N, CA, C and O atoms as a DFTB+ gen file, in Angstrom:
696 C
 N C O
     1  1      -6.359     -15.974      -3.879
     2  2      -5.707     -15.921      -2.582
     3  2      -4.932     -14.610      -2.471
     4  3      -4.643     -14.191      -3.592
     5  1      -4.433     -13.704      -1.318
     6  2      -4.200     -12.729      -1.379
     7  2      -3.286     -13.072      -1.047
     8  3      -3.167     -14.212      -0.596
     9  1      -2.092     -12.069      -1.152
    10  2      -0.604     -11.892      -1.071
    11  2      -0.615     -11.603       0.537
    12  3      -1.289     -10.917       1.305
    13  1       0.783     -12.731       0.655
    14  2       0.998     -12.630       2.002
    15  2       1.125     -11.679       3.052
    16  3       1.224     -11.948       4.249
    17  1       1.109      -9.915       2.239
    18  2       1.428      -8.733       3.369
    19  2       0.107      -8.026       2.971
    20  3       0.049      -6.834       3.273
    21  1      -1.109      -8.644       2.255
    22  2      -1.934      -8.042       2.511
    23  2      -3.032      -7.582       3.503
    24  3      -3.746      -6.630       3.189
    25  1      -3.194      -8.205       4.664
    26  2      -3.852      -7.952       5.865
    27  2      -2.599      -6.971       6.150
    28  3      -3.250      -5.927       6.153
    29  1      -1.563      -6.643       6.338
    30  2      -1.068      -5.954       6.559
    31  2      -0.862      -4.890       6.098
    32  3      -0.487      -4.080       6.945
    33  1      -0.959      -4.428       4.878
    34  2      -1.465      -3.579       4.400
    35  2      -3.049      -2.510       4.534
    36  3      -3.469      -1.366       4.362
    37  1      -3.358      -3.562       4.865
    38  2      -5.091      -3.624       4.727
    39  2      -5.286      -2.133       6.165
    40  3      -6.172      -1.288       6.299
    41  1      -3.973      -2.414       7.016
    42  2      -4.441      -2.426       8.335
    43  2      -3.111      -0.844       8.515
    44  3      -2.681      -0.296       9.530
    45  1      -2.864      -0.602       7.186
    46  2      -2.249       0.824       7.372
    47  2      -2.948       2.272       7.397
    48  3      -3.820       2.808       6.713
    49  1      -1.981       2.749       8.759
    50  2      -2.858       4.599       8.927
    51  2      -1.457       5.300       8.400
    52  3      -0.304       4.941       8.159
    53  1      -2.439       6.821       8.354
    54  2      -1.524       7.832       7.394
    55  2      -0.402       7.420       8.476
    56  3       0.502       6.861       7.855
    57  1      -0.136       7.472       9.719
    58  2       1.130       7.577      10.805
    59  2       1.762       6.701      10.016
    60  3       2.487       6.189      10.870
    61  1       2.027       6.143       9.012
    62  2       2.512       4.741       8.710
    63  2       3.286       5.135       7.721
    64  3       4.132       4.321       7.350
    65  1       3.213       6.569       6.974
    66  2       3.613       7.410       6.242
    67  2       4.648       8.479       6.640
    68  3       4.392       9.295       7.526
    69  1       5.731       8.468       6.028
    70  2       6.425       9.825       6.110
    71  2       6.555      10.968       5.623
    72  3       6.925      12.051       6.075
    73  1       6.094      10.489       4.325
    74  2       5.762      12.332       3.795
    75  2       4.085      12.062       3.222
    76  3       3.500      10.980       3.170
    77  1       3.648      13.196       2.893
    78  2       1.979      13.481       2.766
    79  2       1.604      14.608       1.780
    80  3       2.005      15.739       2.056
    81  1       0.852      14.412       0.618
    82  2       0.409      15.240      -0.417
    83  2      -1.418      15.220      -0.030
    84  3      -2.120      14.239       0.213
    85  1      -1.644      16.074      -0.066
    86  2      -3.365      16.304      -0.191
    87  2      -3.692      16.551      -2.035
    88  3      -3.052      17.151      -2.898
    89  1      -4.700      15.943      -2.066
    90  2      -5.147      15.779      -3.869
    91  2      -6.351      15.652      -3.734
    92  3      -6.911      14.751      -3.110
    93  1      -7.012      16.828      -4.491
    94  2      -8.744      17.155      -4.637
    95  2      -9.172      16.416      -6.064
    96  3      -8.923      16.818      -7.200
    97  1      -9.782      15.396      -5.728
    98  2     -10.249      14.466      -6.946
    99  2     -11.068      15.577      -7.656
   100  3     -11.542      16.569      -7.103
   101  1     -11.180      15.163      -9.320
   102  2     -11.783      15.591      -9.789
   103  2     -12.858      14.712     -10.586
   104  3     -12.801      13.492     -10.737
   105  1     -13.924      15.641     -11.104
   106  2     -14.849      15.231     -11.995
   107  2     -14.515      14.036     -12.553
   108  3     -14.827      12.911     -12.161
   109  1     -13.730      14.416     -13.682
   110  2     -13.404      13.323     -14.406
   111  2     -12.204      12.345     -13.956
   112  3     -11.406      11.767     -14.695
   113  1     -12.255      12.325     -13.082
   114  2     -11.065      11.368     -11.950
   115  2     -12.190      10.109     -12.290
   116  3     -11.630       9.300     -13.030
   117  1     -13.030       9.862     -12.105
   118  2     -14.422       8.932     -11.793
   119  2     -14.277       7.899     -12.998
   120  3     -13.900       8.289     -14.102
   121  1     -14.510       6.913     -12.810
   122  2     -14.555       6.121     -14.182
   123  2     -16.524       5.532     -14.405
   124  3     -17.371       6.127     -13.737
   125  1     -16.886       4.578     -15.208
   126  2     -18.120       4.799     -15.184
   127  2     -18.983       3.866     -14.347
   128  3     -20.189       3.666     -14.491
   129  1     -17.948       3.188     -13.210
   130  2     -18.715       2.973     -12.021
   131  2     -18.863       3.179     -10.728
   132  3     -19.015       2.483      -9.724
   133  1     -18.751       4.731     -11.085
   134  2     -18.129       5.999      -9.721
   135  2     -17.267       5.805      -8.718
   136  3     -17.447       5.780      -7.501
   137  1     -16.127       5.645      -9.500
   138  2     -14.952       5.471      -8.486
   139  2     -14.156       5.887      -9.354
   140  3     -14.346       5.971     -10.567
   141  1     -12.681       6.325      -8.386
   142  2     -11.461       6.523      -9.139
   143  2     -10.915       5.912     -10.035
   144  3     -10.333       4.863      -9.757
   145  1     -10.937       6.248     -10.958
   146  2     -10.459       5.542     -12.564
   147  2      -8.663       4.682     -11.666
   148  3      -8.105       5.025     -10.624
   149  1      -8.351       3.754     -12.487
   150  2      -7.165       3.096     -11.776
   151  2      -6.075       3.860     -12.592
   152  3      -5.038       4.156     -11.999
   153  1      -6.169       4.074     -13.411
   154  2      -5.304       5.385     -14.092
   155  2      -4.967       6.551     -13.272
   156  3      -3.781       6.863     -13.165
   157  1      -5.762       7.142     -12.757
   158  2      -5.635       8.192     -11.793
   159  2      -4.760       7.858     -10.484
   160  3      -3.965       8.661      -9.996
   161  1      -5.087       6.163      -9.823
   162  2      -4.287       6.060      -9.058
   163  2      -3.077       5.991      -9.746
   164  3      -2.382       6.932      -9.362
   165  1      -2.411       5.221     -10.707
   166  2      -1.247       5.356     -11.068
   167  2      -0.293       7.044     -11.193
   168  3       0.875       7.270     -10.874
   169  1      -0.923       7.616     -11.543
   170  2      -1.164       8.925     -11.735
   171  2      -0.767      10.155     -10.153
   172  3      -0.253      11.272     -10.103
   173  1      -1.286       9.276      -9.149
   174  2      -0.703      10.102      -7.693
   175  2       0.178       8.906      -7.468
   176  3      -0.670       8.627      -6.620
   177  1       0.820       8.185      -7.416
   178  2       1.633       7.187      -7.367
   179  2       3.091       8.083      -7.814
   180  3       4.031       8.501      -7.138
   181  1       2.793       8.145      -9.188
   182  2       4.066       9.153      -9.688
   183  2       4.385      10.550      -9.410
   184  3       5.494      11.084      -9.399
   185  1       3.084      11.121      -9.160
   186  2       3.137      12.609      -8.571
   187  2       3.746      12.931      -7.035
   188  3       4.292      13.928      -6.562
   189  1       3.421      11.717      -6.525
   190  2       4.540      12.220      -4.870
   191  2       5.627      11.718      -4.630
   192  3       6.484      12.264      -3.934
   193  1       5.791      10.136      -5.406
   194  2       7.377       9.751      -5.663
   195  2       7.759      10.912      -6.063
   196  3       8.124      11.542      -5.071
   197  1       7.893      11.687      -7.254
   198  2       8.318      12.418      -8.035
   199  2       8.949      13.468      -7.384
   200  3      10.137      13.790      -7.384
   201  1       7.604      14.153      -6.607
   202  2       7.675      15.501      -5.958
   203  2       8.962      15.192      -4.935
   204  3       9.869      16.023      -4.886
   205  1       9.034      13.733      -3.953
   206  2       9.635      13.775      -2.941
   207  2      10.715      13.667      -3.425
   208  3      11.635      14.164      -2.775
   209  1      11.041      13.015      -4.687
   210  2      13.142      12.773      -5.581
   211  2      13.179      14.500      -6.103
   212  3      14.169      15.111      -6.508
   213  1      12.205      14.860      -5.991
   214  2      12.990      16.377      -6.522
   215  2      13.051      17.472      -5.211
   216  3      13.982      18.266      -5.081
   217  1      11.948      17.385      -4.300
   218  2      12.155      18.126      -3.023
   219  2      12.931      17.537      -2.171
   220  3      12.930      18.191      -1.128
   221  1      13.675      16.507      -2.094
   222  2      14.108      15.613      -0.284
   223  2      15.128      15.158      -1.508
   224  3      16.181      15.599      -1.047
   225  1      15.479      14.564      -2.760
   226  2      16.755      14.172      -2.823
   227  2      17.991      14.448      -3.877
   228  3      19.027      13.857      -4.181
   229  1      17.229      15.846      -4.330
   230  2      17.963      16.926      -5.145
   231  2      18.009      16.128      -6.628
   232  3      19.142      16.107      -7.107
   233  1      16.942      15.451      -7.457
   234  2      16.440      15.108      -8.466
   235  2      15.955      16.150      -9.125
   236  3      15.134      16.855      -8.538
   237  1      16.309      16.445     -10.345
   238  2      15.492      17.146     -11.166
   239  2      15.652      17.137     -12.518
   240  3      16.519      17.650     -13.226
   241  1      14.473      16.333     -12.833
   242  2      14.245      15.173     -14.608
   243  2      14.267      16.901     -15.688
   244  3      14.703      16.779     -16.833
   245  1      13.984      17.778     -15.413
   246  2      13.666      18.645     -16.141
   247  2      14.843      19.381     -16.393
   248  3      14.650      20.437     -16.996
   249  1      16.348      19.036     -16.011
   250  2      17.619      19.499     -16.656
   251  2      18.741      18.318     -16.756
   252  3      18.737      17.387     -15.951
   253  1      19.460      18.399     -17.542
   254  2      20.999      17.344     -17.162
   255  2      21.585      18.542     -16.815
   256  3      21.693      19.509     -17.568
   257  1      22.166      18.443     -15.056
   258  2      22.945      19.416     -14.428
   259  2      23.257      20.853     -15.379
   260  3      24.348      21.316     -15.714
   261  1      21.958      21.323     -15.649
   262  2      21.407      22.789     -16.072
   263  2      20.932      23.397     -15.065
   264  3      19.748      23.154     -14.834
   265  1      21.726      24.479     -14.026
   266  2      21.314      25.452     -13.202
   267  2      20.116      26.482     -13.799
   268  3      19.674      27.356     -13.053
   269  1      19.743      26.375     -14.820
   270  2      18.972      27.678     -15.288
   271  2      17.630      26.861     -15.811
   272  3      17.421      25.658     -15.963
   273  1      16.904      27.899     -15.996
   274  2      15.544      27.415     -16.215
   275  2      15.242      27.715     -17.814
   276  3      16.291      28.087     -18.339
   277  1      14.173      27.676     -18.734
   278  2      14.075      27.668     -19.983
   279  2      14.180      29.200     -20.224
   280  3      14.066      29.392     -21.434
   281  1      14.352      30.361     -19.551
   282  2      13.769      31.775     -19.698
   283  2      15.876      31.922     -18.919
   284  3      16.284      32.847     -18.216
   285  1      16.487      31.031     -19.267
   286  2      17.778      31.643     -19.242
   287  2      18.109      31.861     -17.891
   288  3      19.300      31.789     -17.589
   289  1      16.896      32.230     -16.627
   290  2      17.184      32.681     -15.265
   291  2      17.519      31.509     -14.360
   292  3      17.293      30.379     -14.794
   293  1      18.144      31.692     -12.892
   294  2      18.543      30.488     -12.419
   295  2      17.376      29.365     -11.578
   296  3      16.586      29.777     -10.729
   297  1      17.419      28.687     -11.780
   298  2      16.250      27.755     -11.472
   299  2      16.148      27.387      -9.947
   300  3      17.120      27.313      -9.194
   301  1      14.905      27.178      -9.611
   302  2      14.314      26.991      -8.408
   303  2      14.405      25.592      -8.136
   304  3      14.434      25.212      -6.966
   305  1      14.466      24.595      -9.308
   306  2      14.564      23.308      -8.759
   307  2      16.417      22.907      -8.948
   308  3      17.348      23.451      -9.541
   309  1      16.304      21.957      -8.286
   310  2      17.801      21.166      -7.842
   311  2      18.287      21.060      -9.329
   312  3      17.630      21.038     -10.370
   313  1      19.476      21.009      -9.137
   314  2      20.671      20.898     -10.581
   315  2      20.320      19.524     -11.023
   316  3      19.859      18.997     -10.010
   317  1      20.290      18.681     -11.970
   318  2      20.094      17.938     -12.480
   319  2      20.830      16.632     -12.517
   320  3      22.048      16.465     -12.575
   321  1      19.939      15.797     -12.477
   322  2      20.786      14.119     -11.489
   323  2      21.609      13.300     -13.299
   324  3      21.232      13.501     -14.453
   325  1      22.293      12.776     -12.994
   326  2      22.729      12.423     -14.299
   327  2      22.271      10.811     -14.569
   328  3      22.634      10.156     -15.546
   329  1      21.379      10.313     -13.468
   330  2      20.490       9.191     -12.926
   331  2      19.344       9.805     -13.325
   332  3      19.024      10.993     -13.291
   333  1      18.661       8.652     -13.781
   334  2      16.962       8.853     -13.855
   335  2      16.110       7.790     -13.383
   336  3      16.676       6.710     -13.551
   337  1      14.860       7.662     -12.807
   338  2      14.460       6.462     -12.516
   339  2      13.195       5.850     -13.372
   340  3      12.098       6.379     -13.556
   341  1      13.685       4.549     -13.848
   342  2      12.361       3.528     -14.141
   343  2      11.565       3.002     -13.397
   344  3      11.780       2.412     -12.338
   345  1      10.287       3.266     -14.108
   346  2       9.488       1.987     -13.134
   347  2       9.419       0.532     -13.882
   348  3       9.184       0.270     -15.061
   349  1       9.737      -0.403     -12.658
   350  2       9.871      -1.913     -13.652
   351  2       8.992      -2.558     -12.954
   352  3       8.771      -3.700     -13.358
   353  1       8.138      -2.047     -11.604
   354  2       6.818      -3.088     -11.690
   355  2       5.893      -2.062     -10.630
   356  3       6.090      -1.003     -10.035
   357  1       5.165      -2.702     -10.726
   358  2       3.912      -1.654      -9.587
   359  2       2.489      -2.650      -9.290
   360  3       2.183      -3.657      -9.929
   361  1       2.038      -2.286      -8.595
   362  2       1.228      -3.242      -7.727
   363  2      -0.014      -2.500      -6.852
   364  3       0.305      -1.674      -5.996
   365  1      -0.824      -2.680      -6.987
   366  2      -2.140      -2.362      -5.941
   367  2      -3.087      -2.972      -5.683
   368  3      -3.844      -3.563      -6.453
   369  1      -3.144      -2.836      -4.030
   370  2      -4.330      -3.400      -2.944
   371  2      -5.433      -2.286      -2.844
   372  3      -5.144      -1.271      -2.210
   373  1      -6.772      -2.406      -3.467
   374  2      -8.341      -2.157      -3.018
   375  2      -8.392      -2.839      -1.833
   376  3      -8.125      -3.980      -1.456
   377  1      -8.953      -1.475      -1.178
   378  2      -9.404      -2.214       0.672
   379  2     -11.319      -1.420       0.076
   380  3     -12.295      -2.161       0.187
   381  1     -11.472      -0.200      -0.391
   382  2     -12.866       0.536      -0.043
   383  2     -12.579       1.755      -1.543
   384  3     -11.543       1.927      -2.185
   385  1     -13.421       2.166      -1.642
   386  2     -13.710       3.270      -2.359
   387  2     -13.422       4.468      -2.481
   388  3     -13.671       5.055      -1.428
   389  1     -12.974       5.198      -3.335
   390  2     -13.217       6.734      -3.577
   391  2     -13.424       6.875      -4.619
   392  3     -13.131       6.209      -5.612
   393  1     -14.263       8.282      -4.402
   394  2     -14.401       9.070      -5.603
   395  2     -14.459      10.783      -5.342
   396  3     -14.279      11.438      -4.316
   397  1     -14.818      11.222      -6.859
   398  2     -15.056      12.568      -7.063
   399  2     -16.402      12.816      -5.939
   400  3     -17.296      11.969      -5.918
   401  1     -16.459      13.861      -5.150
   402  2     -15.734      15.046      -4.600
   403  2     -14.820      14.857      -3.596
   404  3     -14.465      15.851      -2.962
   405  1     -14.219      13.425      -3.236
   406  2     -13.406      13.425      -1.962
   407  2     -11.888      14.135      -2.219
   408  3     -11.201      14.230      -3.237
   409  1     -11.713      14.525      -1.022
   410  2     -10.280      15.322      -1.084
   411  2      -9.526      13.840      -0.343
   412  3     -10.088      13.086       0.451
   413  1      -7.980      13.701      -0.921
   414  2      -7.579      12.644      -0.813
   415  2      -5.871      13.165      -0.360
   416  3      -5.066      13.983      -0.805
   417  1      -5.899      12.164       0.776
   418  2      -4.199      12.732       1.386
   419  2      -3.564      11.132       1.298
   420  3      -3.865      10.046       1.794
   421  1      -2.413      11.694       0.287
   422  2      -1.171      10.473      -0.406
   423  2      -0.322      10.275       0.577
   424  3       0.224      11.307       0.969
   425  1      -0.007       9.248       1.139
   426  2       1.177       8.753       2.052
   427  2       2.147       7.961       1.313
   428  3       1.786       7.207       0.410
   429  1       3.760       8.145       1.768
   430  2       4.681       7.915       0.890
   431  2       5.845       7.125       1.848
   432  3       6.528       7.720       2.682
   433  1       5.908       6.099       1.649
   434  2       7.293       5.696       2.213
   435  2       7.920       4.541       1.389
   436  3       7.314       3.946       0.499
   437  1       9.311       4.260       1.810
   438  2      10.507       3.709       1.219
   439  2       9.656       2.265       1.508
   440  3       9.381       2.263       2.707
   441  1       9.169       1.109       0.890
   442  2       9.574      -0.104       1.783
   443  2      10.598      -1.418       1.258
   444  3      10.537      -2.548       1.744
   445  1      11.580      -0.980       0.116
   446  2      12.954      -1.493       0.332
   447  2      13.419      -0.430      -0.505
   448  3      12.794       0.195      -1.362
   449  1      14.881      -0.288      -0.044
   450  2      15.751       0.301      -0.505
   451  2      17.128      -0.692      -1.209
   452  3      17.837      -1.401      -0.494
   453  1      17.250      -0.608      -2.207
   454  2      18.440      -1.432      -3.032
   455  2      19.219      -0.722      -3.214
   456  3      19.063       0.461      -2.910
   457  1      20.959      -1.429      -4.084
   458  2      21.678      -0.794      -4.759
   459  2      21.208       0.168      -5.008
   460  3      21.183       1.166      -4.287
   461  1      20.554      -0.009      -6.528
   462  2      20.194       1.268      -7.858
   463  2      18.486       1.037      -7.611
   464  3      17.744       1.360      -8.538
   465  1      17.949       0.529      -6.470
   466  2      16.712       0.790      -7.147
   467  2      15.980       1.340      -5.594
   468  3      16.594       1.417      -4.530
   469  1      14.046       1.794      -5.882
   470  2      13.749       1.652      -4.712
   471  2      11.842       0.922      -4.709
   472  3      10.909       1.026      -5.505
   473  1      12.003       0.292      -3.515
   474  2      10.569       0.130      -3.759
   475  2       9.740       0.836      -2.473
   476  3       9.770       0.813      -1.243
   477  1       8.749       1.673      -3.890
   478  2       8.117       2.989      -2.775
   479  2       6.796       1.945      -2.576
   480  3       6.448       0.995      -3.278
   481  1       6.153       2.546      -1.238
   482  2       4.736       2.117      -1.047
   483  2       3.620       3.482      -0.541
   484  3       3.795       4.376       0.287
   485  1       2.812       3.264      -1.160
   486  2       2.148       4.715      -0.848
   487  2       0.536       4.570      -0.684
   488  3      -0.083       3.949      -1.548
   489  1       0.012       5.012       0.174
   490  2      -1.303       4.942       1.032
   491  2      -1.986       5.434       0.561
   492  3      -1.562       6.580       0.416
   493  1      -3.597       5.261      -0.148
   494  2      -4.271       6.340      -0.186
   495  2      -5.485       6.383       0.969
   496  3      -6.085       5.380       1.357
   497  1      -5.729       7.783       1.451
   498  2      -6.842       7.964       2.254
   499  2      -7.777       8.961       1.953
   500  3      -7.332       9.934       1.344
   501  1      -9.309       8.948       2.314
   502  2      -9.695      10.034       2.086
   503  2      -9.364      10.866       3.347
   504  3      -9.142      10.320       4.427
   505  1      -9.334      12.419       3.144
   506  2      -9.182      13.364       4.038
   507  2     -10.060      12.755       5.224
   508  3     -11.131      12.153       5.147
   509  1      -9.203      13.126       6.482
   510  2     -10.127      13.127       7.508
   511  2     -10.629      11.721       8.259
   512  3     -11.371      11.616       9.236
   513  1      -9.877      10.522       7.358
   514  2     -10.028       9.080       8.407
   515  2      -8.966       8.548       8.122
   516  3      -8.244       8.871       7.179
   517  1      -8.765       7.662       8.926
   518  2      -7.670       6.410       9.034
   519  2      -7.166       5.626       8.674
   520  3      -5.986       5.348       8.883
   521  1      -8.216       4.855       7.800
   522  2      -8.854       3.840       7.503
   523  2      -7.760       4.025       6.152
   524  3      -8.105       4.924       5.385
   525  1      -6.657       3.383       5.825
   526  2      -6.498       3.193       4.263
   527  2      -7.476       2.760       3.166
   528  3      -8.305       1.874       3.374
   529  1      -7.322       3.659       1.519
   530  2      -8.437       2.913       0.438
   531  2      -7.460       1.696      -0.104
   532  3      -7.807       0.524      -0.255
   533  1      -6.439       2.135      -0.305
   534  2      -5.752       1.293      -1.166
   535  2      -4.384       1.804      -1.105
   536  3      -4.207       3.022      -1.091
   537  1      -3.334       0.939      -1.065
   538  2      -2.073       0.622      -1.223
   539  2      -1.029       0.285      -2.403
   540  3      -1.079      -0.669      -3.178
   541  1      -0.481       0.873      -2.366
   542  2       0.180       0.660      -4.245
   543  2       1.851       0.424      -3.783
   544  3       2.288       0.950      -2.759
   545  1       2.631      -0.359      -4.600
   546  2       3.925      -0.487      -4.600
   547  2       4.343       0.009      -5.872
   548  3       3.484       0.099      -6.749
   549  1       5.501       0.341      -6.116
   550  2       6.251       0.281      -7.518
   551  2       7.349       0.436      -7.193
   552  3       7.703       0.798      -6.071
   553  1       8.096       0.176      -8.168
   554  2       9.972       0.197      -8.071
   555  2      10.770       0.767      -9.321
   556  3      10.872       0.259     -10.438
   557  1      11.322       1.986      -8.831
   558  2      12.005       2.716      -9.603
   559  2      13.524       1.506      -9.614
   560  3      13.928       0.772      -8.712
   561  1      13.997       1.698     -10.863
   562  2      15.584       1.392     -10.700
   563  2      15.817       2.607     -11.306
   564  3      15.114       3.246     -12.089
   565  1      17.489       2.963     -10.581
   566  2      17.884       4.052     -11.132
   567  2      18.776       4.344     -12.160
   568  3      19.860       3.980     -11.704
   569  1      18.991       4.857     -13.460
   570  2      19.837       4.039     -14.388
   571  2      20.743       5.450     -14.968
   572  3      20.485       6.517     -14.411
   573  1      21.540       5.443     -15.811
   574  2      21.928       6.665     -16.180
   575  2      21.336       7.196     -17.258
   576  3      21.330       6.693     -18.382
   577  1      20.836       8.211     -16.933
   578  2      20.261       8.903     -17.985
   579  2      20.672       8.728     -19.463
   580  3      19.613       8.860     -20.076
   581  1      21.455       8.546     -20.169
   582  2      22.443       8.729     -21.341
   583  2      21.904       7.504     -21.870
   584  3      20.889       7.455     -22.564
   585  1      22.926       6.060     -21.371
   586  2      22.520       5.424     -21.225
   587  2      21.165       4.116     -21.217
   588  3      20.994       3.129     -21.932
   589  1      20.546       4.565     -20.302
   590  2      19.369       3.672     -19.890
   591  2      19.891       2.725     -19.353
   592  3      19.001       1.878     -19.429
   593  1      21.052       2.085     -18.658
   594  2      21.630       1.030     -18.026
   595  2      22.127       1.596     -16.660
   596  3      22.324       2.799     -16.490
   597  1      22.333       0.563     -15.613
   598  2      23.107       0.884     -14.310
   599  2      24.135       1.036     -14.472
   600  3      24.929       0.325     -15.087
   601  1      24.384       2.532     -13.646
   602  2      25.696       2.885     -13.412
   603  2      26.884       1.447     -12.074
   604  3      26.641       0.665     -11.155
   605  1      27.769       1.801     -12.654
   606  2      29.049       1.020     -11.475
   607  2      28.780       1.265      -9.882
   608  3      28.718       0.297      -9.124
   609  1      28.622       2.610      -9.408
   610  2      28.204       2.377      -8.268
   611  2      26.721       2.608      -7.922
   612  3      26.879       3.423      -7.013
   613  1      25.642       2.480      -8.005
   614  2      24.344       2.506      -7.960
   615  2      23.543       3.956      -8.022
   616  3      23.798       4.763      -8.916
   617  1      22.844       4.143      -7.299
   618  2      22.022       5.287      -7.196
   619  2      22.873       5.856      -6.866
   620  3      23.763       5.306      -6.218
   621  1      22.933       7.473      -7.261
   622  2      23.579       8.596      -6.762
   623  2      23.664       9.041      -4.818
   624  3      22.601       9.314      -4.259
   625  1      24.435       9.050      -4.344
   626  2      24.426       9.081      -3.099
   627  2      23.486       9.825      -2.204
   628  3      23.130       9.606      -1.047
   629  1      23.067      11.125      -3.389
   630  2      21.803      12.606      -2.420
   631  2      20.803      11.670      -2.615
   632  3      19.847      11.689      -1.840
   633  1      20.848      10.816      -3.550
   634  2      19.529      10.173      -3.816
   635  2      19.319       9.289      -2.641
   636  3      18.413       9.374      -1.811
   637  1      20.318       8.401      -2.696
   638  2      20.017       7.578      -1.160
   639  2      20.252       8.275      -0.101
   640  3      19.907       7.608       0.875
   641  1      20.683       9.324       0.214
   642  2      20.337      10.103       1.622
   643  2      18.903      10.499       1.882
   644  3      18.187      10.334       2.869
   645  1      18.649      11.187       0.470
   646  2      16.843      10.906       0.800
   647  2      16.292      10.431       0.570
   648  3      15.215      10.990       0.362
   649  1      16.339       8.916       0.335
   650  2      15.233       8.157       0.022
   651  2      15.307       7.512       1.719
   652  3      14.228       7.208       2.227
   653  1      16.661       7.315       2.587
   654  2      17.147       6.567       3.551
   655  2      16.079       7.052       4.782
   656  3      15.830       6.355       5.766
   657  1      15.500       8.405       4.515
   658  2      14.890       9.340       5.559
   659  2      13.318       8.713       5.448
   660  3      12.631       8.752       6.468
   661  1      12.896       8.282       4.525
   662  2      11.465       7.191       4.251
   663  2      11.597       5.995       4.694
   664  3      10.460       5.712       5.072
   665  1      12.566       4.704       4.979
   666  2      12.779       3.566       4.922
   667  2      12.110       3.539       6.502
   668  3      12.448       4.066       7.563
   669  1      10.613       2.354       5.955
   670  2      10.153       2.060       6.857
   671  2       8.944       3.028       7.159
   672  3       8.112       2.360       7.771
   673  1       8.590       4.052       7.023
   674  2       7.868       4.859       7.180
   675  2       7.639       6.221       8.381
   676  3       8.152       7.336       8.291
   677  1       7.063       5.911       9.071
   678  2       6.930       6.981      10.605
   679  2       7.998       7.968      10.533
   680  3       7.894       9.130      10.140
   681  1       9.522       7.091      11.155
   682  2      10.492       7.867      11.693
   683  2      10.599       9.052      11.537
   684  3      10.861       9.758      12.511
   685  1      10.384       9.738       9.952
   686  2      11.373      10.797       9.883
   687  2      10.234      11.110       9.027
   688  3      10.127      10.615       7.905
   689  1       9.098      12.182       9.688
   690  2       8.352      12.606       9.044
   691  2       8.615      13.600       8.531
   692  3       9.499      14.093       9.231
   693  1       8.218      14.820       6.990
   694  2       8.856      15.521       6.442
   695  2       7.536      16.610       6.311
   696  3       7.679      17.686       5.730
């Protein structure tokens, strides 16, 4: 039996999305019954969460509040969150197929926002139709780096300013 928001899912377009990555499958993307290995989806799942906590909410896993980059010079990405996020569950809906050679555009939005945590949902399509392949959830909690436990007051505040700009999807396209 399918989960109760799956026709609803079933029935999502990129508009349904607020931010958008394009990703050129590759060769070995394919598993050996020509389709996208489910690894790979996990795989753009983390690559545009990721991209969007370090571009939209001043995240960046690659320093603890270190302005400089490994070559000593000052760094291009955001100062470093003293929060990091787990994933503690993840989830995906097959509606249709892809594979290697399709070029594939990732849709990304908030669909709950908690205290310390968030649960992202993200679209995949091939370039050029409407039609969603498949739908994935997962849920970061956000914990302190040091640590590994929740901080007293939850997620860092830049963090929920930009995650707040996804909640729901459309509105606040980026």
């Amino acid at each position: 039996m399918a989960p109760p928001d799956y026709e609803a899912k079933k029935g999502r377009k990129r508009s349904d999305y607020g931010y958008h990555q394009v990703h050129q499958t590759r060769w070995f993307d394919n598993d050996m019954y020509a389709h996208l290995n489910n690894t790979v989806y996990t795989a753009l799942f983390d690559t545009i969460a990721n991209a969007y906590l370090i571009q939209h909410c001043g995240m960046n896993p690659f320093s603890v509040n270190n302005p400089e980059n490994s070559n000593g010079q000052p760094s291009t990405l955001p100062v470093g969150a003293d929060q990091i996020g787990l994933i503690v569950s993840s989830h995906a809906d097959f509606f249709a197929s892809v594979a290697f050679p399709d070029t594939l555009e990732v849709g990304l939005r908030v669909a709950k926002l908690g205290s310390s945590s968030v649960t992202w949902e993200i679209g995949i399509f091939r370039q050029g139709e409407e039609d969603v392949k498949m739908v994935g959830t997962y849920t970061h909690v956000f914990v302190l780096r040091e640590t590994m436990r929740a901080g007293k007051g939850g997620m860092e505040e830049r963090v929920r300013r930009g995650l707040q700009k996804l909640v729901g999807g459309p509105a606040a396209k980026l």
